[in-house]
Tab-separated table of N, CA, C and O in Angstrom:
chain	number	residue	atom	x	y	z
A	1	MET	N	26.543	-60.789	-67.437
A	1	MET	CA	26.435	-60.196	-66.105
A	1	MET	C	24.964	-60.105	-65.722
A	1	MET	O	24.137	-59.682	-66.504
A	2	SER	N	24.668	-60.491	-64.499
A	2	SER	CA	23.268	-60.487	-64.088
A	2	SER	C	22.930	-59.246	-63.256
A	2	SER	O	23.803	-58.599	-62.707
A	3	PHE	N	21.659	-58.957	-63.195
A	3	PHE	CA	21.113	-57.871	-62.384
A	3	PHE	C	20.771	-58.501	-61.042
A	3	PHE	O	19.943	-59.407	-60.967
A	4	THR	N	21.420	-58.053	-59.981
A	4	THR	CA	21.279	-58.704	-58.688
A	4	THR	C	20.219	-58.033	-57.829
A	4	THR	O	20.089	-56.811	-57.817
A	5	VAL	N	19.474	-58.872	-57.105
A	5	VAL	CA	18.367	-58.404	-56.277
A	5	VAL	C	18.511	-59.006	-54.879
A	5	VAL	O	18.825	-60.188	-54.727
A	6	PHE	N	18.264	-58.178	-53.865
A	6	PHE	CA	18.259	-58.619	-52.469
A	6	PHE	C	16.855	-58.414	-51.929
A	6	PHE	O	16.261	-57.361	-52.150
A	7	LEU	N	16.327	-59.384	-51.208
A	7	LEU	CA	14.958	-59.330	-50.685
A	7	LEU	C	14.958	-59.207	-49.166
A	7	LEU	O	15.616	-59.997	-48.479
A	8	VAL	N	14.212	-58.224	-48.662
A	8	VAL	CA	14.036	-58.054	-47.214
A	8	VAL	C	12.550	-58.238	-46.926
A	8	VAL	O	11.733	-57.367	-47.214
A	9	GLU	N	12.206	-59.404	-46.378
A	9	GLU	CA	10.801	-59.780	-46.164
A	9	GLU	C	10.751	-60.839	-45.079
A	9	GLU	O	11.531	-61.784	-45.107
A	10	ASP	N	9.841	-60.675	-44.114
A	10	ASP	CA	9.760	-61.651	-43.030
A	10	ASP	C	8.687	-62.721	-43.251
A	10	ASP	O	8.654	-63.704	-42.541
A	11	SER	N	7.850	-62.583	-44.241
A	11	SER	CA	6.806	-63.580	-44.516
A	11	SER	C	7.343	-64.655	-45.462
A	11	SER	O	7.720	-64.343	-46.602
A	12	PRO	N	7.374	-65.927	-45.026
A	12	PRO	CA	7.844	-66.998	-45.906
A	12	PRO	C	7.026	-67.091	-47.205
A	12	PRO	O	7.583	-67.368	-48.262
A	13	ILE	N	5.747	-66.840	-47.127
A	13	ILE	CA	4.888	-66.907	-48.316
A	13	ILE	C	5.292	-65.835	-49.321
A	13	ILE	O	5.431	-66.100	-50.515
A	14	LEU	N	5.480	-64.608	-48.842
A	14	LEU	CA	5.886	-63.515	-49.742
A	14	LEU	C	7.306	-63.712	-50.248
A	14	LEU	O	7.598	-63.397	-51.409
A	15	ARG	N	8.189	-64.234	-49.391
A	15	ARG	CA	9.562	-64.505	-49.848
A	15	ARG	C	9.540	-65.454	-51.039
A	15	ARG	O	10.216	-65.221	-52.038
A	16	LYS	N	8.746	-66.516	-50.943
A	16	LYS	CA	8.667	-67.489	-52.031
A	16	LYS	C	8.062	-66.851	-53.282
A	16	LYS	O	8.535	-67.095	-54.399
A	17	ARG	N	7.040	-66.037	-53.114
A	17	ARG	CA	6.403	-65.383	-54.266
A	17	ARG	C	7.393	-64.469	-54.999
A	17	ARG	O	7.485	-64.483	-56.224
A	18	VAL	N	8.141	-63.672	-54.231
A	18	VAL	CA	9.109	-62.759	-54.846
A	18	VAL	C	10.268	-63.553	-55.452
A	18	VAL	O	10.729	-63.248	-56.555
A	19	GLU	N	10.723	-64.574	-54.758
A	19	GLU	CA	11.804	-65.416	-55.273
A	19	GLU	C	11.419	-66.027	-56.624
A	19	GLU	O	12.207	-66.020	-57.576
A	20	THR	N	10.200	-66.518	-56.727
A	20	THR	CA	9.704	-67.098	-57.980
A	20	THR	C	9.635	-66.040	-59.076
A	20	THR	O	10.026	-66.293	-60.224
A	21	MET	N	9.152	-64.843	-58.734
A	21	MET	CA	9.047	-63.757	-59.709
A	21	MET	C	10.425	-63.352	-60.234
A	21	MET	O	10.634	-63.237	-61.431
A	22	VAL	N	11.389	-63.166	-59.336
A	22	VAL	CA	12.733	-62.749	-59.746
A	22	VAL	C	13.386	-63.835	-60.603
A	22	VAL	O	14.003	-63.536	-61.630
A	23	ALA	N	13.227	-65.096	-60.219
A	23	ALA	CA	13.825	-66.204	-60.972
A	23	ALA	C	13.287	-66.278	-62.396
A	23	ALA	O	13.987	-66.725	-63.306
A	24	ALA	N	12.056	-65.831	-62.600
A	24	ALA	CA	11.440	-65.885	-63.929
A	24	ALA	C	11.862	-64.725	-64.828
A	24	ALA	O	11.568	-64.742	-66.025
A	25	LEU	N	12.538	-63.732	-64.281
A	25	LEU	CA	12.948	-62.575	-65.071
A	25	LEU	C	14.340	-62.819	-65.654
A	25	LEU	O	15.295	-63.071	-64.911
A	26	PRO	N	14.472	-62.739	-66.972
A	26	PRO	CA	15.765	-63.000	-67.610
A	26	PRO	C	16.862	-62.074	-67.093
A	26	PRO	O	16.657	-60.878	-66.938
A	27	GLY	N	18.010	-62.669	-66.779
A	27	GLY	CA	19.167	-61.883	-66.362
A	27	GLY	C	19.138	-61.423	-64.919
A	27	GLY	O	20.030	-60.688	-64.490
A	28	MET	N	18.136	-61.830	-64.143
A	28	MET	CA	18.056	-61.404	-62.736
A	28	MET	C	18.415	-62.551	-61.813
A	28	MET	O	18.125	-63.705	-62.098
A	29	GLN	N	19.050	-62.185	-60.718
A	29	GLN	CA	19.476	-63.183	-59.744
A	29	GLN	C	19.214	-62.667	-58.337
A	29	GLN	O	19.652	-61.564	-57.983
A	30	LEU	N	18.520	-63.470	-57.530
A	30	LEU	CA	18.310	-63.144	-56.125
A	30	LEU	C	19.578	-63.558	-55.386
A	30	LEU	O	19.942	-64.741	-55.375
A	31	ILE	N	20.281	-62.592	-54.798
A	31	ILE	CA	21.576	-62.901	-54.179
A	31	ILE	C	21.523	-62.951	-52.659
A	31	ILE	O	22.525	-63.251	-52.022
A	32	GLY	N	20.357	-62.668	-52.069
A	32	GLY	CA	20.275	-62.754	-50.627
A	32	GLY	C	18.908	-62.375	-50.115
A	32	GLY	O	18.115	-61.744	-50.815
A	33	MET	N	18.647	-62.800	-48.870
A	33	MET	CA	17.384	-62.482	-48.210
A	33	MET	C	17.658	-62.240	-46.731
A	33	MET	O	18.565	-62.838	-46.162
A	34	ALA	N	16.832	-61.368	-46.153
A	34	ALA	CA	16.893	-61.118	-44.716
A	34	ALA	C	15.483	-60.845	-44.227
A	34	ALA	O	14.628	-60.391	-44.990
A	35	ALA	N	15.242	-61.120	-42.941
A	35	ALA	CA	13.914	-60.931	-42.366
A	35	ALA	C	13.877	-59.830	-41.316
A	35	ALA	O	12.810	-59.488	-40.825
A	36	ASP	N	15.051	-59.270	-40.945
A	36	ASP	CA	15.062	-58.181	-39.962
A	36	ASP	C	15.967	-57.047	-40.445
A	36	ASP	O	16.809	-57.242	-41.315
A	37	ALA	N	15.758	-55.884	-39.875
A	37	ALA	CA	16.409	-54.662	-40.357
A	37	ALA	C	17.920	-54.698	-40.223
A	37	ALA	O	18.638	-54.330	-41.164
A	38	ASP	N	18.448	-55.126	-39.083
A	38	ASP	CA	19.898	-55.112	-38.879
A	38	ASP	C	20.612	-56.045	-39.850
A	38	ASP	O	21.599	-55.657	-40.479
A	39	ALA	N	20.102	-57.269	-39.978
A	39	ALA	CA	20.722	-58.225	-40.906
A	39	ALA	C	20.619	-57.709	-42.333
A	39	ALA	O	21.570	-57.822	-43.113
A	40	ALA	N	19.486	-57.125	-42.673
A	40	ALA	CA	19.289	-56.607	-44.032
A	40	ALA	C	20.304	-55.520	-44.349
A	40	ALA	O	20.978	-55.573	-45.388
A	41	ALA	N	20.432	-54.542	-43.478
A	41	ALA	CA	21.360	-53.432	-43.725
A	41	ALA	C	22.790	-53.944	-43.856
A	41	ALA	O	23.534	-53.538	-44.752
A	42	ARG	N	23.170	-54.855	-42.994
A	42	ARG	CA	24.521	-55.418	-43.005
A	42	ARG	C	24.778	-56.204	-44.299
A	42	ARG	O	25.802	-56.025	-44.954
A	43	GLU	N	23.835	-57.051	-44.684
A	43	GLU	CA	24.030	-57.905	-45.859
A	43	GLU	C	23.939	-57.117	-47.167
A	43	GLU	O	24.649	-57.414	-48.124
A	44	ILE	N	23.072	-56.107	-47.215
A	44	ILE	CA	22.988	-55.267	-48.411
A	44	ILE	C	24.294	-54.496	-48.594
A	44	ILE	O	24.823	-54.405	-49.701
A	45	ALA	N	24.842	-53.966	-47.505
A	45	ALA	CA	26.116	-53.243	-47.594
A	45	ALA	C	27.239	-54.171	-48.052
A	45	ALA	O	28.126	-53.763	-48.796
A	46	ALA	N	27.188	-55.438	-47.633
A	46	ALA	CA	28.232	-56.396	-47.998
A	46	ALA	C	28.100	-56.877	-49.440
A	46	ALA	O	29.106	-57.068	-50.125
A	47	THR	N	26.868	-57.058	-49.917
A	47	THR	CA	26.674	-57.650	-51.256
A	47	THR	C	26.484	-56.619	-52.360
A	47	THR	O	26.653	-56.945	-53.530
A	48	ARG	N	26.095	-55.380	-51.998
A	48	ARG	CA	25.891	-54.300	-52.966
A	48	ARG	C	25.045	-54.725	-54.180
A	48	ARG	O	25.490	-54.664	-55.327
A	49	PRO	N	23.797	-55.142	-53.942
A	49	PRO	CA	22.942	-55.571	-55.049
A	49	PRO	C	22.537	-54.383	-55.925
A	49	PRO	O	22.600	-53.229	-55.496
A	50	ASP	N	22.100	-54.695	-57.140
A	50	ASP	CA	21.598	-53.654	-58.036
A	50	ASP	C	20.260	-53.119	-57.553
A	50	ASP	O	19.942	-51.950	-57.765
A	51	ALA	N	19.466	-53.984	-56.910
A	51	ALA	CA	18.142	-53.578	-56.415
A	51	ALA	C	17.819	-54.311	-55.122
A	51	ALA	O	18.298	-55.422	-54.881
A	52	VAL	N	16.992	-53.657	-54.312
A	52	VAL	CA	16.506	-54.237	-53.063
A	52	VAL	C	14.985	-54.160	-53.082
A	52	VAL	O	14.420	-53.118	-53.427
A	53	ILE	N	14.352	-55.266	-52.713
A	53	ILE	CA	12.901	-55.284	-52.502
A	53	ILE	C	12.721	-55.334	-50.996
A	53	ILE	O	13.225	-56.244	-50.331
A	54	LEU	N	12.028	-54.341	-50.450
A	54	LEU	CA	12.030	-54.093	-49.010
A	54	LEU	C	10.622	-53.986	-48.443
A	54	LEU	O	9.836	-53.145	-48.878
A	55	ASP	N	10.329	-54.823	-47.457
A	55	ASP	CA	9.067	-54.715	-46.717
A	55	ASP	C	9.238	-53.651	-45.634
A	55	ASP	O	10.356	-53.360	-45.208
A	56	ILE	N	8.133	-53.066	-45.177
A	56	ILE	CA	8.198	-52.069	-44.105
A	56	ILE	C	8.198	-52.736	-42.729
A	56	ILE	O	9.033	-52.449	-41.894
A	57	HIS	N	7.243	-53.632	-42.496
A	57	HIS	CA	7.144	-54.292	-41.188
A	57	HIS	C	7.921	-55.600	-41.221
A	57	HIS	O	7.588	-56.510	-41.965
A	58	LEU	N	8.976	-55.675	-40.406
A	58	LEU	CA	9.882	-56.819	-40.404
A	58	LEU	C	9.837	-57.535	-39.059
A	58	LEU	O	9.258	-57.029	-38.099
A	59	ALA	N	10.481	-58.685	-38.987
A	59	ALA	CA	10.523	-59.454	-37.745
A	59	ALA	C	11.105	-58.605	-36.609
A	59	ALA	O	10.608	-58.634	-35.488
A	60	GLN	N	12.159	-57.851	-36.923
A	60	GLN	CA	12.741	-56.895	-35.976
A	60	GLN	C	13.100	-55.651	-36.765
A	60	GLN	O	13.743	-55.740	-37.809
A	61	GLY	N	12.683	-54.505	-36.293
A	61	GLY	CA	12.947	-53.258	-36.988
A	61	GLY	C	11.966	-53.052	-38.130
A	61	GLY	O	10.985	-53.781	-38.271
A	62	THR	N	12.263	-52.027	-38.940
A	62	THR	CA	11.375	-51.700	-40.057
A	62	THR	C	12.187	-51.460	-41.323
A	62	THR	O	13.396	-51.246	-41.272
A	63	GLY	N	11.484	-51.456	-42.431
A	63	GLY	CA	12.113	-51.109	-43.685
A	63	GLY	C	12.652	-49.688	-43.661
A	63	GLY	O	13.663	-49.387	-44.315
A	64	PHE	N	11.999	-48.805	-42.917
A	64	PHE	CA	12.494	-47.431	-42.798
A	64	PHE	C	13.858	-47.421	-42.110
A	64	PHE	O	14.733	-46.633	-42.465
A	65	ASP	N	14.063	-48.329	-41.137
A	65	ASP	CA	15.380	-48.449	-40.489
A	65	ASP	C	16.434	-48.855	-41.520
A	65	ASP	O	17.559	-48.351	-41.499
A	66	VAL	N	16.066	-49.768	-42.405
A	66	VAL	CA	16.998	-50.217	-43.448
A	66	VAL	C	17.334	-49.050	-44.383
A	66	VAL	O	18.498	-48.815	-44.702
A	67	LEU	N	16.312	-48.305	-44.810
A	67	LEU	CA	16.551	-47.165	-45.692
A	67	LEU	C	17.473	-46.142	-45.029
A	67	LEU	O	18.386	-45.612	-45.674
A	68	ARG	N	17.251	-45.874	-43.744
A	68	ARG	CA	18.118	-44.924	-43.025
A	68	ARG	C	19.568	-45.432	-42.977
A	68	ARG	O	20.509	-44.667	-43.161
A	69	ALA	N	19.734	-46.724	-42.727
A	69	ALA	CA	21.085	-47.304	-42.662
A	69	ALA	C	21.770	-47.221	-44.028
A	69	ALA	O	22.962	-46.903	-44.107
A	70	LEU	N	21.031	-47.475	-45.099
A	70	LEU	CA	21.612	-47.397	-46.442
A	70	LEU	C	22.040	-45.960	-46.754
A	70	LEU	O	23.104	-45.741	-47.339
A	71	GLN	N	21.213	-44.993	-46.347
A	71	GLN	CA	21.582	-43.579	-46.549
A	71	GLN	C	22.832	-43.241	-45.737
A	71	GLN	O	23.775	-42.661	-46.258
A	72	ARG	N	22.827	-43.628	-44.478
A	72	ARG	CA	23.947	-43.319	-43.576
A	72	ARG	C	25.253	-43.908	-44.104
A	72	ARG	O	26.292	-43.257	-44.085
A	73	ASP	N	25.177	-45.156	-44.608
A	73	ASP	CA	26.373	-45.854	-45.069
A	73	ASP	C	26.678	-45.599	-46.546
A	73	ASP	O	27.595	-46.194	-47.101
A	74	LYS	N	25.871	-44.724	-47.164
A	74	LYS	CA	26.053	-44.352	-48.578
A	74	LYS	C	26.099	-45.571	-49.502
A	74	LYS	O	26.968	-45.700	-50.359
A	75	VAL	N	25.137	-46.475	-49.287
A	75	VAL	CA	24.999	-47.665	-50.132
A	75	VAL	C	24.058	-47.288	-51.277
A	75	VAL	O	22.881	-47.038	-51.073
A	76	ALA	N	24.614	-47.226	-52.476
A	76	ALA	CA	23.832	-46.830	-53.649
A	76	ALA	C	23.204	-48.071	-54.275
A	76	ALA	O	23.902	-48.909	-54.840
A	77	THR	N	21.903	-48.183	-54.153
A	77	THR	CA	21.159	-49.281	-54.761
A	77	THR	C	19.725	-48.814	-54.975
A	77	THR	O	19.251	-47.921	-54.276
A	78	ALA	N	19.070	-49.393	-55.937
A	78	ALA	CA	17.663	-49.052	-56.196
A	78	ALA	C	16.794	-49.832	-55.214
A	78	ALA	O	16.836	-51.060	-55.196
A	79	VAL	N	16.034	-49.115	-54.386
A	79	VAL	CA	15.192	-49.776	-53.391
A	79	VAL	C	13.729	-49.618	-53.786
A	79	VAL	O	13.262	-48.503	-54.044
A	80	TYR	N	13.041	-50.753	-53.808
A	80	TYR	CA	11.608	-50.793	-54.106
A	80	TYR	C	10.914	-51.364	-52.877
A	80	TYR	O	11.177	-52.494	-52.480
A	81	VAL	N	10.050	-50.567	-52.262
A	81	VAL	CA	9.335	-51.008	-51.078
A	81	VAL	C	8.086	-51.767	-51.521
A	81	VAL	O	7.344	-51.314	-52.393
A	82	LEU	N	7.873	-52.940	-50.920
A	82	LEU	CA	6.709	-53.776	-51.183
A	82	LEU	C	6.052	-54.044	-49.836
A	82	LEU	O	6.631	-54.718	-48.981
A	83	THR	N	4.856	-53.491	-49.620
A	83	THR	CA	4.256	-53.527	-48.292
A	83	THR	C	2.738	-53.620	-48.353
A	83	THR	O	2.131	-53.334	-49.387
A	84	ASN	N	2.150	-54.015	-47.238
A	84	ASN	CA	0.692	-53.972	-47.091
A	84	ASN	C	0.235	-52.601	-46.612
A	84	ASN	O	-0.952	-52.352	-46.510
A	85	TYR	N	1.188	-51.739	-46.293
A	85	TYR	CA	0.889	-50.423	-45.739
A	85	TYR	C	1.266	-49.356	-46.752
A	85	TYR	O	2.297	-48.703	-46.625
A	86	ALA	N	0.418	-49.186	-47.748
A	86	ALA	CA	0.748	-48.299	-48.872
A	86	ALA	C	0.059	-46.941	-48.757
A	86	ALA	O	-0.336	-46.353	-49.752
A	87	SER	N	-0.061	-46.431	-47.543
A	87	SER	CA	-0.680	-45.117	-47.355
A	87	SER	C	0.193	-44.032	-47.976
A	87	SER	O	1.387	-44.231	-48.229
A	88	GLU	N	-0.402	-42.895	-48.211
A	88	GLU	CA	0.351	-41.774	-48.789
A	88	GLU	C	1.492	-41.357	-47.860
A	88	GLU	O	2.587	-41.026	-48.326
A	89	ALA	N	1.281	-41.399	-46.558
A	89	ALA	CA	2.337	-41.034	-45.600
A	89	ALA	C	3.520	-42.001	-45.721
A	89	ALA	O	4.684	-41.564	-45.702
A	90	TYR	N	3.256	-43.283	-45.846
A	90	TYR	CA	4.333	-44.266	-46.003
A	90	TYR	C	5.047	-44.064	-47.336
A	90	TYR	O	6.259	-44.166	-47.416
A	91	ARG	N	4.282	-43.768	-48.394
A	91	ARG	CA	4.888	-43.534	-49.708
A	91	ARG	C	5.845	-42.340	-49.645
A	91	ARG	O	6.956	-42.392	-50.158
A	92	MET	N	5.402	-41.270	-49.002
A	92	MET	CA	6.232	-40.060	-48.902
A	92	MET	C	7.479	-40.317	-48.059
A	92	MET	O	8.572	-39.874	-48.408
A	93	THR	N	7.330	-41.045	-46.947
A	93	THR	CA	8.478	-41.350	-46.088
A	93	THR	C	9.482	-42.216	-46.835
A	93	THR	O	10.686	-41.966	-46.786
A	94	ALA	N	8.993	-43.224	-47.540
A	94	ALA	CA	9.885	-44.102	-48.299
A	94	ALA	C	10.659	-43.308	-49.346
A	94	ALA	O	11.872	-43.474	-49.488
A	95	LYS	N	9.976	-42.435	-50.064
A	95	LYS	CA	10.639	-41.600	-51.083
A	95	LYS	C	11.700	-40.703	-50.441
A	95	LYS	O	12.813	-40.581	-50.936
A	96	ARG	N	11.319	-40.064	-49.328
A	96	ARG	CA	12.242	-39.159	-48.635
A	96	ARG	C	13.501	-39.899	-48.174
A	96	ARG	O	14.596	-39.331	-48.149
A	97	LEU	N	13.349	-41.175	-47.831
A	97	LEU	CA	14.486	-41.968	-47.359
A	97	LEU	C	15.229	-42.677	-48.496
A	97	LEU	O	16.111	-43.488	-48.244
A	98	GLY	N	14.856	-42.373	-49.743
A	98	GLY	CA	15.632	-42.867	-50.866
A	98	GLY	C	15.041	-43.996	-51.683
A	98	GLY	O	15.664	-44.443	-52.649
A	99	ALA	N	13.862	-44.484	-51.331
A	99	ALA	CA	13.253	-45.553	-52.132
A	99	ALA	C	12.806	-44.997	-53.478
A	99	ALA	O	12.347	-43.866	-53.573
A	100	ARG	N	12.954	-45.794	-54.512
A	100	ARG	CA	12.502	-45.374	-55.841
A	100	ARG	C	10.990	-45.400	-55.944
A	100	ARG	O	10.402	-44.579	-56.636
A	101	ALA	N	10.361	-46.377	-55.285
A	101	ALA	CA	8.906	-46.511	-55.357
A	101	ALA	C	8.421	-47.381	-54.213
A	101	ALA	O	9.199	-48.135	-53.617
A	102	LEU	N	7.142	-47.266	-53.913
A	102	LEU	CA	6.490	-48.125	-52.928
A	102	LEU	C	5.305	-48.777	-53.610
A	102	LEU	O	4.506	-48.099	-54.260
A	103	PHE	N	5.205	-50.099	-53.472
A	103	PHE	CA	4.131	-50.865	-54.085
A	103	PHE	C	3.333	-51.604	-53.022
A	103	PHE	O	3.906	-52.140	-52.070
A	104	ASP	N	2.023	-51.645	-53.211
A	104	ASP	CA	1.127	-52.388	-52.333
A	104	ASP	C	1.209	-53.868	-52.704
A	104	ASP	O	1.050	-54.231	-53.865
A	105	LYS	N	1.445	-54.726	-51.698
A	105	LYS	CA	1.590	-56.161	-51.954
A	105	LYS	C	0.366	-56.765	-52.630
A	105	LYS	O	0.503	-57.643	-53.479
A	106	SER	N	-0.806	-56.315	-52.246
A	106	SER	CA	-2.015	-56.964	-52.754
A	106	SER	C	-2.518	-56.403	-54.077
A	106	SER	O	-3.192	-57.107	-54.814
A	107	THR	N	-2.166	-55.160	-54.407
A	107	THR	CA	-2.726	-54.573	-55.635
A	107	THR	C	-1.691	-54.107	-56.651
A	107	THR	O	-2.046	-53.793	-57.783
A	108	GLU	N	-0.399	-54.036	-56.265
A	108	GLU	CA	0.604	-53.470	-57.165
A	108	GLU	C	1.813	-54.385	-57.376
A	108	GLU	O	2.865	-53.938	-57.822
A	109	PHE	N	1.662	-55.671	-57.104
A	109	PHE	CA	2.780	-56.618	-57.234
A	109	PHE	C	3.329	-56.630	-58.657
A	109	PHE	O	4.540	-56.651	-58.872
A	110	GLU	N	2.454	-56.611	-59.636
A	110	GLU	CA	2.881	-56.642	-61.037
A	110	GLU	C	3.693	-55.386	-61.387
A	110	GLU	O	4.619	-55.445	-62.196
A	111	GLN	N	3.372	-54.260	-60.771
A	111	GLN	CA	4.128	-53.028	-61.024
A	111	GLN	C	5.563	-53.142	-60.499
A	111	GLN	O	6.481	-52.568	-61.079
A	112	LEU	N	5.754	-53.895	-59.427
A	112	LEU	CA	7.109	-54.147	-58.927
A	112	LEU	C	7.901	-54.911	-59.982
A	112	LEU	O	9.041	-54.560	-60.290
A	113	ARG	N	7.306	-55.940	-60.552
A	113	ARG	CA	7.971	-56.713	-61.605
A	113	ARG	C	8.376	-55.799	-62.760
A	113	ARG	O	9.507	-55.844	-63.241
A	114	GLU	N	7.457	-54.945	-63.178
A	114	GLU	CA	7.728	-54.013	-64.278
A	114	GLU	C	8.854	-53.040	-63.924
A	114	GLU	O	9.698	-52.721	-64.773
A	115	ALA	N	8.893	-52.581	-62.678
A	115	ALA	CA	9.945	-51.660	-62.244
A	115	ALA	C	11.311	-52.340	-62.278
A	115	ALA	O	12.306	-51.733	-62.691
A	116	LEU	N	11.370	-53.588	-61.869
A	116	LEU	CA	12.641	-54.325	-61.900
A	116	LEU	C	13.122	-54.520	-63.338
A	116	LEU	O	14.293	-54.312	-63.640
A	117	VAL	N	12.203	-54.893	-64.215
A	117	VAL	CA	12.555	-55.084	-65.628
A	117	VAL	C	13.068	-53.777	-66.219
A	117	VAL	O	14.074	-53.749	-66.923
A	118	ALA	N	12.410	-52.669	-65.890
A	118	ALA	CA	12.829	-51.353	-66.413
A	118	ALA	C	14.197	-50.941	-65.859
A	118	ALA	O	14.969	-50.268	-66.546
A	119	ALA	N	14.509	-51.338	-64.637
A	119	ALA	CA	15.775	-50.943	-64.010
A	119	ALA	C	16.966	-51.744	-64.518
A	119	ALA	O	18.094	-51.251	-64.505
A	120	ALA	N	16.709	-52.950	-64.971
A	120	ALA	CA	17.808	-53.834	-65.419
A	120	ALA	C	18.340	-53.359	-66.767
A	120	ALA	O	17.583	-52.893	-67.609
A	121	PRO	N	19.643	-53.478	-66.959
A	121	PRO	CA	20.204	-53.090	-68.260
A	121	PRO	C	19.673	-54.002	-69.363
A	121	PRO	O	19.452	-55.186	-69.135
A	122	ALA	N	19.488	-53.438	-70.536
A	122	ALA	CA	18.919	-54.203	-71.656
A	122	ALA	C	19.906	-55.201	-72.208
A	122	ALA	O	21.070	-55.102	-72.095
């Protein structure tokens, strides 16, 4: 059984980087991607991944919109925010809305990988 991951990111470059990272982790499978908040919330609810990697600024809507939708719809999944906007206010908002952690794309990418490995069953 694999540990499933869903990616919400509007940058093709970052999508490829995360896709490559997830593919290299044993037992992990990327099961879907979305670039806007509405599609992300809908597809995450439909696929019920073990983890979600979520950007804040999306093509339409925000990662905070996705977090609110997941809370409203009672979708239980581990959400890890990966963003260029890693201010303390964003970190606190993400936590309050149910994210396990927020990582800065430019300085904390490796910590996201470590968090996914720690979350996956041994």
